[in-house]
Short mmCIF file of C-alpha atoms and ligand atoms in Angstrom, two decimals:
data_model
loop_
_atom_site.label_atom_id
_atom_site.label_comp_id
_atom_site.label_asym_id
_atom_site.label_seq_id
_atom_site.Cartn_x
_atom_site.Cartn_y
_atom_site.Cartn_z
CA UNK A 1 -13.13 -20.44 -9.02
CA UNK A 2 -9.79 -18.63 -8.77
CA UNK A 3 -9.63 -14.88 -8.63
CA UNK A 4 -8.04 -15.41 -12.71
CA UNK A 5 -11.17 -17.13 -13.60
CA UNK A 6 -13.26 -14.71 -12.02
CA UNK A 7 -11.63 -11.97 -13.76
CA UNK A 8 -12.15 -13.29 -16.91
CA UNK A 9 -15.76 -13.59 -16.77
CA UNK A 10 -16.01 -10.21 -15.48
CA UNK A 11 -14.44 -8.80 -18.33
CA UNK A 12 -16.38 -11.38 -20.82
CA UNK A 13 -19.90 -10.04 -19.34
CA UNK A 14 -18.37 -6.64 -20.32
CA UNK A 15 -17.13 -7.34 -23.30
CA UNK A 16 -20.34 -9.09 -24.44
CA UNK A 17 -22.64 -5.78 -23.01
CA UNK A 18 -20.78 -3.93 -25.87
CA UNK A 19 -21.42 -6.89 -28.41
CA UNK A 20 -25.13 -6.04 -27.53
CA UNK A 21 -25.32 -2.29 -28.42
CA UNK A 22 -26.87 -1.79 -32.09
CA UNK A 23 -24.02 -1.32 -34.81
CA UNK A 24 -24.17 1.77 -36.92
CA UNK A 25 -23.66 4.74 -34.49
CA UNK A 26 -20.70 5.76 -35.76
CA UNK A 27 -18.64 8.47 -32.54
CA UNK A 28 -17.06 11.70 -34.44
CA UNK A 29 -13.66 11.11 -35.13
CA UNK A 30 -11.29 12.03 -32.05
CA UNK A 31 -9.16 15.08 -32.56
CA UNK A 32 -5.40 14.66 -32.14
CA UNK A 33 -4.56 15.14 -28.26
CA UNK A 34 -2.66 18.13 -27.14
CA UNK A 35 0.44 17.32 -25.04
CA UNK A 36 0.05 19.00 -21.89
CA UNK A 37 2.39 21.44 -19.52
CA UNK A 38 2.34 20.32 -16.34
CA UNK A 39 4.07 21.06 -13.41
CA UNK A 40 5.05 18.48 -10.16
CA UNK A 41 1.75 16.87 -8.70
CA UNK A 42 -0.47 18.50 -11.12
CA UNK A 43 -3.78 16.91 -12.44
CA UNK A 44 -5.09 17.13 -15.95
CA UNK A 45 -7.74 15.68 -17.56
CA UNK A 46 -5.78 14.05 -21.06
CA UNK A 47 -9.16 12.92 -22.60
CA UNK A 48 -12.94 13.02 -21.86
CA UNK A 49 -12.67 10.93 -18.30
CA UNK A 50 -8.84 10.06 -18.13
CA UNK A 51 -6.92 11.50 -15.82
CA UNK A 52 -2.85 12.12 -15.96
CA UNK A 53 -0.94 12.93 -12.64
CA UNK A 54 2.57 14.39 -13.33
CA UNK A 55 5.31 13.18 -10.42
CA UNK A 56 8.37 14.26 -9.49
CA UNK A 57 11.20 10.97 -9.05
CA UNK A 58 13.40 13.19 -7.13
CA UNK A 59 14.26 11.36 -3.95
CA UNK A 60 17.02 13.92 -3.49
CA UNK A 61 15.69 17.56 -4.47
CA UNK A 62 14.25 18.96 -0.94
CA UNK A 63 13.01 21.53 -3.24
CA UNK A 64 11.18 19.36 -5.51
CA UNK A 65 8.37 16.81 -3.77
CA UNK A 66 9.13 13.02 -4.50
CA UNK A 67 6.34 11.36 -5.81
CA UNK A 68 7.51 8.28 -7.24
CA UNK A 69 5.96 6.95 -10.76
CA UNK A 70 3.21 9.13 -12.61
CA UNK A 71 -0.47 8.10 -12.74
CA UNK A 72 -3.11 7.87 -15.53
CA UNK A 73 -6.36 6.24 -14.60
CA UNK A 74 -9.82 6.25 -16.10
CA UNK A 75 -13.52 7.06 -15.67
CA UNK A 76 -15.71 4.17 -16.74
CA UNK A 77 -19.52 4.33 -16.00
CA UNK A 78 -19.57 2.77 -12.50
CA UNK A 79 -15.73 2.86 -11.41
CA UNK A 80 -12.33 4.22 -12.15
CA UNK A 81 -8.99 2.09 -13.09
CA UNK A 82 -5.91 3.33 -12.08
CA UNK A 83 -2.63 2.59 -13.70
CA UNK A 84 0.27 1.79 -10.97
CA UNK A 85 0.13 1.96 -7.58
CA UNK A 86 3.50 3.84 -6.16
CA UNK A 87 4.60 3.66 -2.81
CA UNK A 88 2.19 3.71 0.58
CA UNK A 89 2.24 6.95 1.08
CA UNK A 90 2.36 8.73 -2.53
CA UNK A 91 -0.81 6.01 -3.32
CA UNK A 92 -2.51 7.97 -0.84
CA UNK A 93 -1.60 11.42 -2.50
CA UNK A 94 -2.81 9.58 -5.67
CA UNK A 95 -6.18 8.48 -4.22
CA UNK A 96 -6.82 12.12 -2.72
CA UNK A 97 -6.21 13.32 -6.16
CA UNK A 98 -8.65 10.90 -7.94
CA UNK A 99 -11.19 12.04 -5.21
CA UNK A 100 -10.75 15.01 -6.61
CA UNK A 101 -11.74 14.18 -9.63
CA UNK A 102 -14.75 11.67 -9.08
CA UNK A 103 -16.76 9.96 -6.68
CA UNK A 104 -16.72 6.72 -8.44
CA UNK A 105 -14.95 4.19 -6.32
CA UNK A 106 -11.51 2.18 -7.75
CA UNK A 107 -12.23 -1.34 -8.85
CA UNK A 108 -8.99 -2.33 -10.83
CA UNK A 109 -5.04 -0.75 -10.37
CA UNK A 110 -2.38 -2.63 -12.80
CA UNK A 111 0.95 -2.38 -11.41
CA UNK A 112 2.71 -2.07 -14.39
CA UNK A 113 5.88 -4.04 -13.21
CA UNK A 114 6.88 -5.49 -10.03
CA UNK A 115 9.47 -2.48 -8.55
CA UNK A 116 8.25 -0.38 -5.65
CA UNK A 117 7.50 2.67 -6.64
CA UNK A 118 5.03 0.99 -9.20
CA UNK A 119 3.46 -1.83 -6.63
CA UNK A 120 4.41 -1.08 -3.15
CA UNK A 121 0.99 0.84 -2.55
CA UNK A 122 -1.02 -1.73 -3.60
CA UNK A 123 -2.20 -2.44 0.17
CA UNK A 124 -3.16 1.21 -0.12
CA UNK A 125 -5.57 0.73 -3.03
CA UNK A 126 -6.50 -2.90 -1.76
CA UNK A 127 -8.08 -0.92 1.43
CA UNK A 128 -10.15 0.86 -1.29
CA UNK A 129 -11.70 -2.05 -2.62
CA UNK A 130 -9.63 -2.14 -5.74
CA UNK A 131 -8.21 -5.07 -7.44
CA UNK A 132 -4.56 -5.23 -7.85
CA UNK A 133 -3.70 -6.52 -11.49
CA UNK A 134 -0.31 -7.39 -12.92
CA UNK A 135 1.28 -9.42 -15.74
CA UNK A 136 1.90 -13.34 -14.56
CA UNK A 137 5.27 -12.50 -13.68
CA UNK A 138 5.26 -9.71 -12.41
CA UNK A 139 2.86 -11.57 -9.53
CA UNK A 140 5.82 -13.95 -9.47
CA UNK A 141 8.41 -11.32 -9.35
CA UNK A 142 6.27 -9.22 -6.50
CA UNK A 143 5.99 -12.82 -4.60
CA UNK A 144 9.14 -14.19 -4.92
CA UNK A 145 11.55 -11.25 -4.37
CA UNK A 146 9.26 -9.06 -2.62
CA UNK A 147 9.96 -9.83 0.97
CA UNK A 148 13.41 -9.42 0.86
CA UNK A 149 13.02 -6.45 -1.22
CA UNK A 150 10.21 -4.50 1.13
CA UNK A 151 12.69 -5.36 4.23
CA UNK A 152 15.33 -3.31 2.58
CA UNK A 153 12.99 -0.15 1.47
CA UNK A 154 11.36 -0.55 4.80
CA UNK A 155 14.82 0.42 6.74
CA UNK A 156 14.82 3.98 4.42
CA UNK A 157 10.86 4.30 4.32
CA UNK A 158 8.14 5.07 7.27
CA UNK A 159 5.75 4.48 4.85
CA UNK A 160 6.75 1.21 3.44
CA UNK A 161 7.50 -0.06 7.43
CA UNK A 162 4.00 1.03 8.38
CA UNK A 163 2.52 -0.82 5.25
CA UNK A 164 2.49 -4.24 4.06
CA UNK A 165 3.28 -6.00 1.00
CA UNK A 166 -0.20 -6.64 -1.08
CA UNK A 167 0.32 -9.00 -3.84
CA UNK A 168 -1.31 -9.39 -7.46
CA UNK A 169 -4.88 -10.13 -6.71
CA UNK A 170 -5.44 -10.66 -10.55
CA UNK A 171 -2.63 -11.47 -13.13
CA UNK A 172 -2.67 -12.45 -17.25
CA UNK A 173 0.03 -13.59 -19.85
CA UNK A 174 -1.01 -11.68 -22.72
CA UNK A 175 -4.14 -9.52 -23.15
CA UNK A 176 -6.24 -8.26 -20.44
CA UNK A 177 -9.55 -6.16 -21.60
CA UNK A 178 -11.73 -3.67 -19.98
CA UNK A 179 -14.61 -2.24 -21.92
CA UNK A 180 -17.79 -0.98 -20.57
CA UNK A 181 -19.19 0.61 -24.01
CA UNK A 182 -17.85 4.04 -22.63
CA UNK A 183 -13.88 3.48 -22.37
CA UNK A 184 -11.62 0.54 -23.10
CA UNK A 185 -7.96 0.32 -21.22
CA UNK A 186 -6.17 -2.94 -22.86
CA UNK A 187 -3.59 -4.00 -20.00
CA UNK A 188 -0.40 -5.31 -22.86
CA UNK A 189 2.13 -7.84 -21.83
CA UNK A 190 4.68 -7.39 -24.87
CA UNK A 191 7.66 -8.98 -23.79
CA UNK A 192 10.65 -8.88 -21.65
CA UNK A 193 11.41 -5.03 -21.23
CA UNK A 194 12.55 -3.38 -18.35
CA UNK A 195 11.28 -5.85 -16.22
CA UNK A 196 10.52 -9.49 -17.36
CA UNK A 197 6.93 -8.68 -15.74
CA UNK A 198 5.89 -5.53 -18.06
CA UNK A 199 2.52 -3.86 -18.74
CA UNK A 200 1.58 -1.09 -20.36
CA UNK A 201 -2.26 -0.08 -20.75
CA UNK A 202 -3.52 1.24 -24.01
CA UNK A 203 -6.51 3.22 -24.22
CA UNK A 204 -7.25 2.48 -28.31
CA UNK A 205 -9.97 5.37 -28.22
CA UNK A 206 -8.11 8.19 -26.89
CA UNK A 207 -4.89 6.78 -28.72
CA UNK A 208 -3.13 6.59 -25.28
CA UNK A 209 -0.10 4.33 -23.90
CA UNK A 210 0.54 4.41 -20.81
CA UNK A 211 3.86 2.89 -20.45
CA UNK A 212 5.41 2.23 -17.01
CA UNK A 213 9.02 2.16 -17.22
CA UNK A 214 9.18 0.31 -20.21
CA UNK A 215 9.02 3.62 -22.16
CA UNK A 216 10.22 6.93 -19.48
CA UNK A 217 10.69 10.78 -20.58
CA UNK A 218 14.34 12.02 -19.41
CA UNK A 219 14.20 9.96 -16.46
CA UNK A 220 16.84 7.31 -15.10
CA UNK A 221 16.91 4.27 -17.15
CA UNK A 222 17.26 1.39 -14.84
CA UNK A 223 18.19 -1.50 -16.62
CA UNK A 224 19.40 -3.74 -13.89
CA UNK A 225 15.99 -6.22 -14.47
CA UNK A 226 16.33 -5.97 -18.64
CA UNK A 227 16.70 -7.63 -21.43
CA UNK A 228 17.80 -5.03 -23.94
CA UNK A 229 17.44 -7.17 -27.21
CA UNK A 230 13.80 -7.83 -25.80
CA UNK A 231 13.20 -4.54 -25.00
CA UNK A 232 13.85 -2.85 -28.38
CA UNK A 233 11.33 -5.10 -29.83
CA UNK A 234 8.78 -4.57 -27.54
CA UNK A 235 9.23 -0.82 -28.25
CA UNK A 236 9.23 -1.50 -31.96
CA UNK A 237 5.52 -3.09 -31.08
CA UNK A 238 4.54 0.22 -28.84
CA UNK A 239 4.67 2.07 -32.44
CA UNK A 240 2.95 -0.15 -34.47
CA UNK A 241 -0.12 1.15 -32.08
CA UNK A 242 -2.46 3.46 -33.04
CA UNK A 243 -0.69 6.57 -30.68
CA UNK A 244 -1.39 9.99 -30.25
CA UNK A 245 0.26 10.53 -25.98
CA UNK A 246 2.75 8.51 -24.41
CA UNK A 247 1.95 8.64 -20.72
CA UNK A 248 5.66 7.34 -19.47
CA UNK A 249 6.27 5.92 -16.09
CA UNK A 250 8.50 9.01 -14.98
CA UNK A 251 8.43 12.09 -17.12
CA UNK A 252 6.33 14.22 -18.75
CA UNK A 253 3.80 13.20 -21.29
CA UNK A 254 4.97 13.28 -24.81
CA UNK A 255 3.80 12.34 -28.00
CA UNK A 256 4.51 8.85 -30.02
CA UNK A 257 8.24 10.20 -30.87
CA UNK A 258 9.33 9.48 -27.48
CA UNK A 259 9.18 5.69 -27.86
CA UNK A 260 11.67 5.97 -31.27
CA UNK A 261 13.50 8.36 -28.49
CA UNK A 262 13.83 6.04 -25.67
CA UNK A 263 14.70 2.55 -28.28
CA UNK A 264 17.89 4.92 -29.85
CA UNK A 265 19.47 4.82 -26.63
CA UNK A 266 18.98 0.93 -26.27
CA UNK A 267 19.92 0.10 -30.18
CA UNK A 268 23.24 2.91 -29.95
CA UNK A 269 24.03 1.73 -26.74
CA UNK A 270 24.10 -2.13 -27.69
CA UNK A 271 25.72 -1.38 -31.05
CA UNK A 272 28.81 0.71 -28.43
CA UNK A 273 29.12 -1.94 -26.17
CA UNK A 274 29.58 -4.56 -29.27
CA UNK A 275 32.27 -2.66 -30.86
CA UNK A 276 33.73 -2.47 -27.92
CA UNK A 277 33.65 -6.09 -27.17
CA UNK A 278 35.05 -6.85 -30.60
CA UNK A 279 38.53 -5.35 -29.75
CA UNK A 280 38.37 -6.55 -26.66
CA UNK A 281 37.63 -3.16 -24.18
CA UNK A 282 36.74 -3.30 -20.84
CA UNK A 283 32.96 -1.43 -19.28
CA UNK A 284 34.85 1.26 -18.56
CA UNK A 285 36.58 1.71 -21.76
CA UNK A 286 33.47 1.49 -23.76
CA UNK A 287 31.39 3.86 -21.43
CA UNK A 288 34.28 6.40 -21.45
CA UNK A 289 34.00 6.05 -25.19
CA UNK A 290 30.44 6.34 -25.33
CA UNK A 291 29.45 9.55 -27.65
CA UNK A 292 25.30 10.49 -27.09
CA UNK A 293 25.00 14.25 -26.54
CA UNK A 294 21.72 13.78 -27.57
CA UNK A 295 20.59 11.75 -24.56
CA UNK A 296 22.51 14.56 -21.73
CA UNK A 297 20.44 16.75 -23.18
CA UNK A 298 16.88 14.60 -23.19
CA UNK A 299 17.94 13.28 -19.49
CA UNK A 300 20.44 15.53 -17.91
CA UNK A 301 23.34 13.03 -17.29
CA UNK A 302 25.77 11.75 -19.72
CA UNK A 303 25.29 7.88 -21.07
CA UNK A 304 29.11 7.30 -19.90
CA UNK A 305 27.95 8.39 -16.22
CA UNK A 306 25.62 5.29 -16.26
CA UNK A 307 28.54 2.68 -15.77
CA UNK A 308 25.86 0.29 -14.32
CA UNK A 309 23.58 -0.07 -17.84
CA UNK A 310 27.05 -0.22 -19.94
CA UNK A 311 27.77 -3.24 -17.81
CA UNK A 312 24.15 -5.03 -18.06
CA UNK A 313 24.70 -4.81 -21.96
CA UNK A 314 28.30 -5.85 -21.54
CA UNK A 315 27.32 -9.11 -19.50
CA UNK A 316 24.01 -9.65 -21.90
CA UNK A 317 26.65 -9.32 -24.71
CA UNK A 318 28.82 -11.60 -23.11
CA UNK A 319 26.27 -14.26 -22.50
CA UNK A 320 27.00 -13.38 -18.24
CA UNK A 321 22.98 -12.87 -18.07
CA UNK A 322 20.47 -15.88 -18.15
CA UNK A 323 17.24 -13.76 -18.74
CA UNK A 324 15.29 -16.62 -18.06
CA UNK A 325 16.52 -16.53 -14.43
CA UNK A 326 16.58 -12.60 -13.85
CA UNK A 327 13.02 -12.78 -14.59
CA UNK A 328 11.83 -15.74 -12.60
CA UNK A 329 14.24 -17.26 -9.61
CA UNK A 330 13.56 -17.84 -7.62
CA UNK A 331 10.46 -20.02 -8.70
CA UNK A 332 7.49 -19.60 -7.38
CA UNK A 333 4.77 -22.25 -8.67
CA UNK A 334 1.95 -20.51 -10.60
CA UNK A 335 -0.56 -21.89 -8.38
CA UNK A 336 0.91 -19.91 -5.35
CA UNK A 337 0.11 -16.81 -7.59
CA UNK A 338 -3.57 -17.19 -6.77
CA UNK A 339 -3.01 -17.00 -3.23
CA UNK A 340 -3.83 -14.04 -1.22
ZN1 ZN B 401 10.92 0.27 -12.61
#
């Protein structure tokens, strides 16, 4: 039986526990979540028994910490599920910050996409006991580029040189479910976003989406993996959820406006870069052109300043980009995704 399969009745014994208990007791209805302040590294509990760690992505500020991609993760009865696994060493701060919070041990961490600061820890968690879980191509994406990839982060990180690359123990196309009666965290493949691998886990009762970098708050854009048409329609289907918090992949928590927020830029850039093409302007014509106050002051740098995302929609535009191959080359055969 492959580790899939194995999943999959795992989650059907759960799912059929729940079937069991007697309709009719109705919970209270939730109240509306509070967006919290937090500062760098800080731990607050979002919802009865899920957890939301605030990280800085400064790599530059001496002043501020780096700590990579934020963390949610989630008390069920007998063990916790942690949503991405950052680099080696801020997977550890992670894990000594979940101990801090419960004694239950980790049995599941999605890595919401394949990029390092979101999967590069997963040996950390692996040594835990916990099952790395990913989207099927993100496990491609991980297996296929990863080597190359770790070699280059391992020349600027200790961390990454002293660690190894884990893979996706466990990875689905669709629709992954965990529900033992007490939470539920549904792990959402809903299309080609930032990455062609995305995830983001909902939590339907607390009306929580955690988003990786398929949604972020103020924070870089990084388009380099995208596919930008793709990706304002899988934001379109992030607010036809039931959504009170928007846990993003870098940036503070924020409510369900920041997804409406984070698919302007993507439909205003697009629509720029077209007119441009249409009378014929070059990248740097069109970025020079580019007029979004709005997102300087929601991110801190000016939309012309980010040359390199003007030129991934100029290329997509231009039909330079064959999604299909930014997502997948090189192939890796889905039965090599089972292997450890
Ligand atoms: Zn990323």
């Amino acid at each position: 039986m492959s580790p899939r399969l194995s999943l999959a009745a795992v989650v059907g014994a759960i799912v059929v526990a729940v079937a069991l208990v007697p309709p009719g007791r109705s919970e209270p209805a939730a109240k509306k979540l509070a967006i919290p302040e937090m500062k760098f590294d800080e731990v607050k509990e979002i919802a009865p028994g899920v957890f939301f760690r605030y990280s800085s992505i400064s790599a530059t500020d001496p002043k501020v910490p780096f700590g990579g991609s934020n963390h949610t993760w989630v008390l069920f009865k007998d063990h916790v599920v942690v949503i991405d696994a950052n680099f080696p060493k801020e997977a550890g701060d992670v894990l000594a910050a979940i101990k801090k919070t419960t004694k239950l041990p980790i049995k599941y961490v999605l890595d919401t996409h394949h990029h390092g600061d979101h999967a590069y820890g997963n040996a950390v968690w692996a040594k835990e006991g916990a099952k790395i879980i990913g989207h099927t191509h993100a496990a491609r994406l991980l297996m296929a580029n990863g080597a190359k990839q770790w070699e280059e982060q391992a020349k600027d990180r200790k961390d990454v040189k002293e660690s190894h690359l884990h893979q996706v123990d466990e990875h689905f196309d669709d629709k992954l479910v965990l529900d033992d009666g007490t939470q539920r965290v549904e792990f959402l493949h809903l299309g080609h976003s930032h990455t062609r691998g995305d995830a983001v886990a909902y939590l339907p009762k607390h009306k929580i989406l955690c988003t990786g970098d398929a949604c972020v708050n103020g924070a870089f854009n990084f388009m380099g993996h995208s596919n930008s048409a793709e990706w304002v329609k899988c934001l379109e289907k992030m607010e036809k959820l039931d959504v009170d918090l928007v846990c993003p992949g870098h940036g503070p928590v924020a409510g369900k406006d920041l997804i409406a927020k984070q698919k302007r830029y993507f439909v205003e850039l697009r629509a720029a870069v077209q007119k441009g093409i249409d009378v014929k302007k070059t990248v740097d014509e069109i970025a020079a052109g580019l007029d979004m106050p709005w997102y300087k002051e929601w991110t801190g740098k000016a939309a012309n300043d980010i040359k390199d995302n003007v030129k991934h929609v100029f290329d997509e535009l231009t039909g330079k980009i064959d999604h299909e191959r930014l997502g997948a080359a090189p192939r890796v055969g889905r039965d090599d995704l089972v292997r450890r």
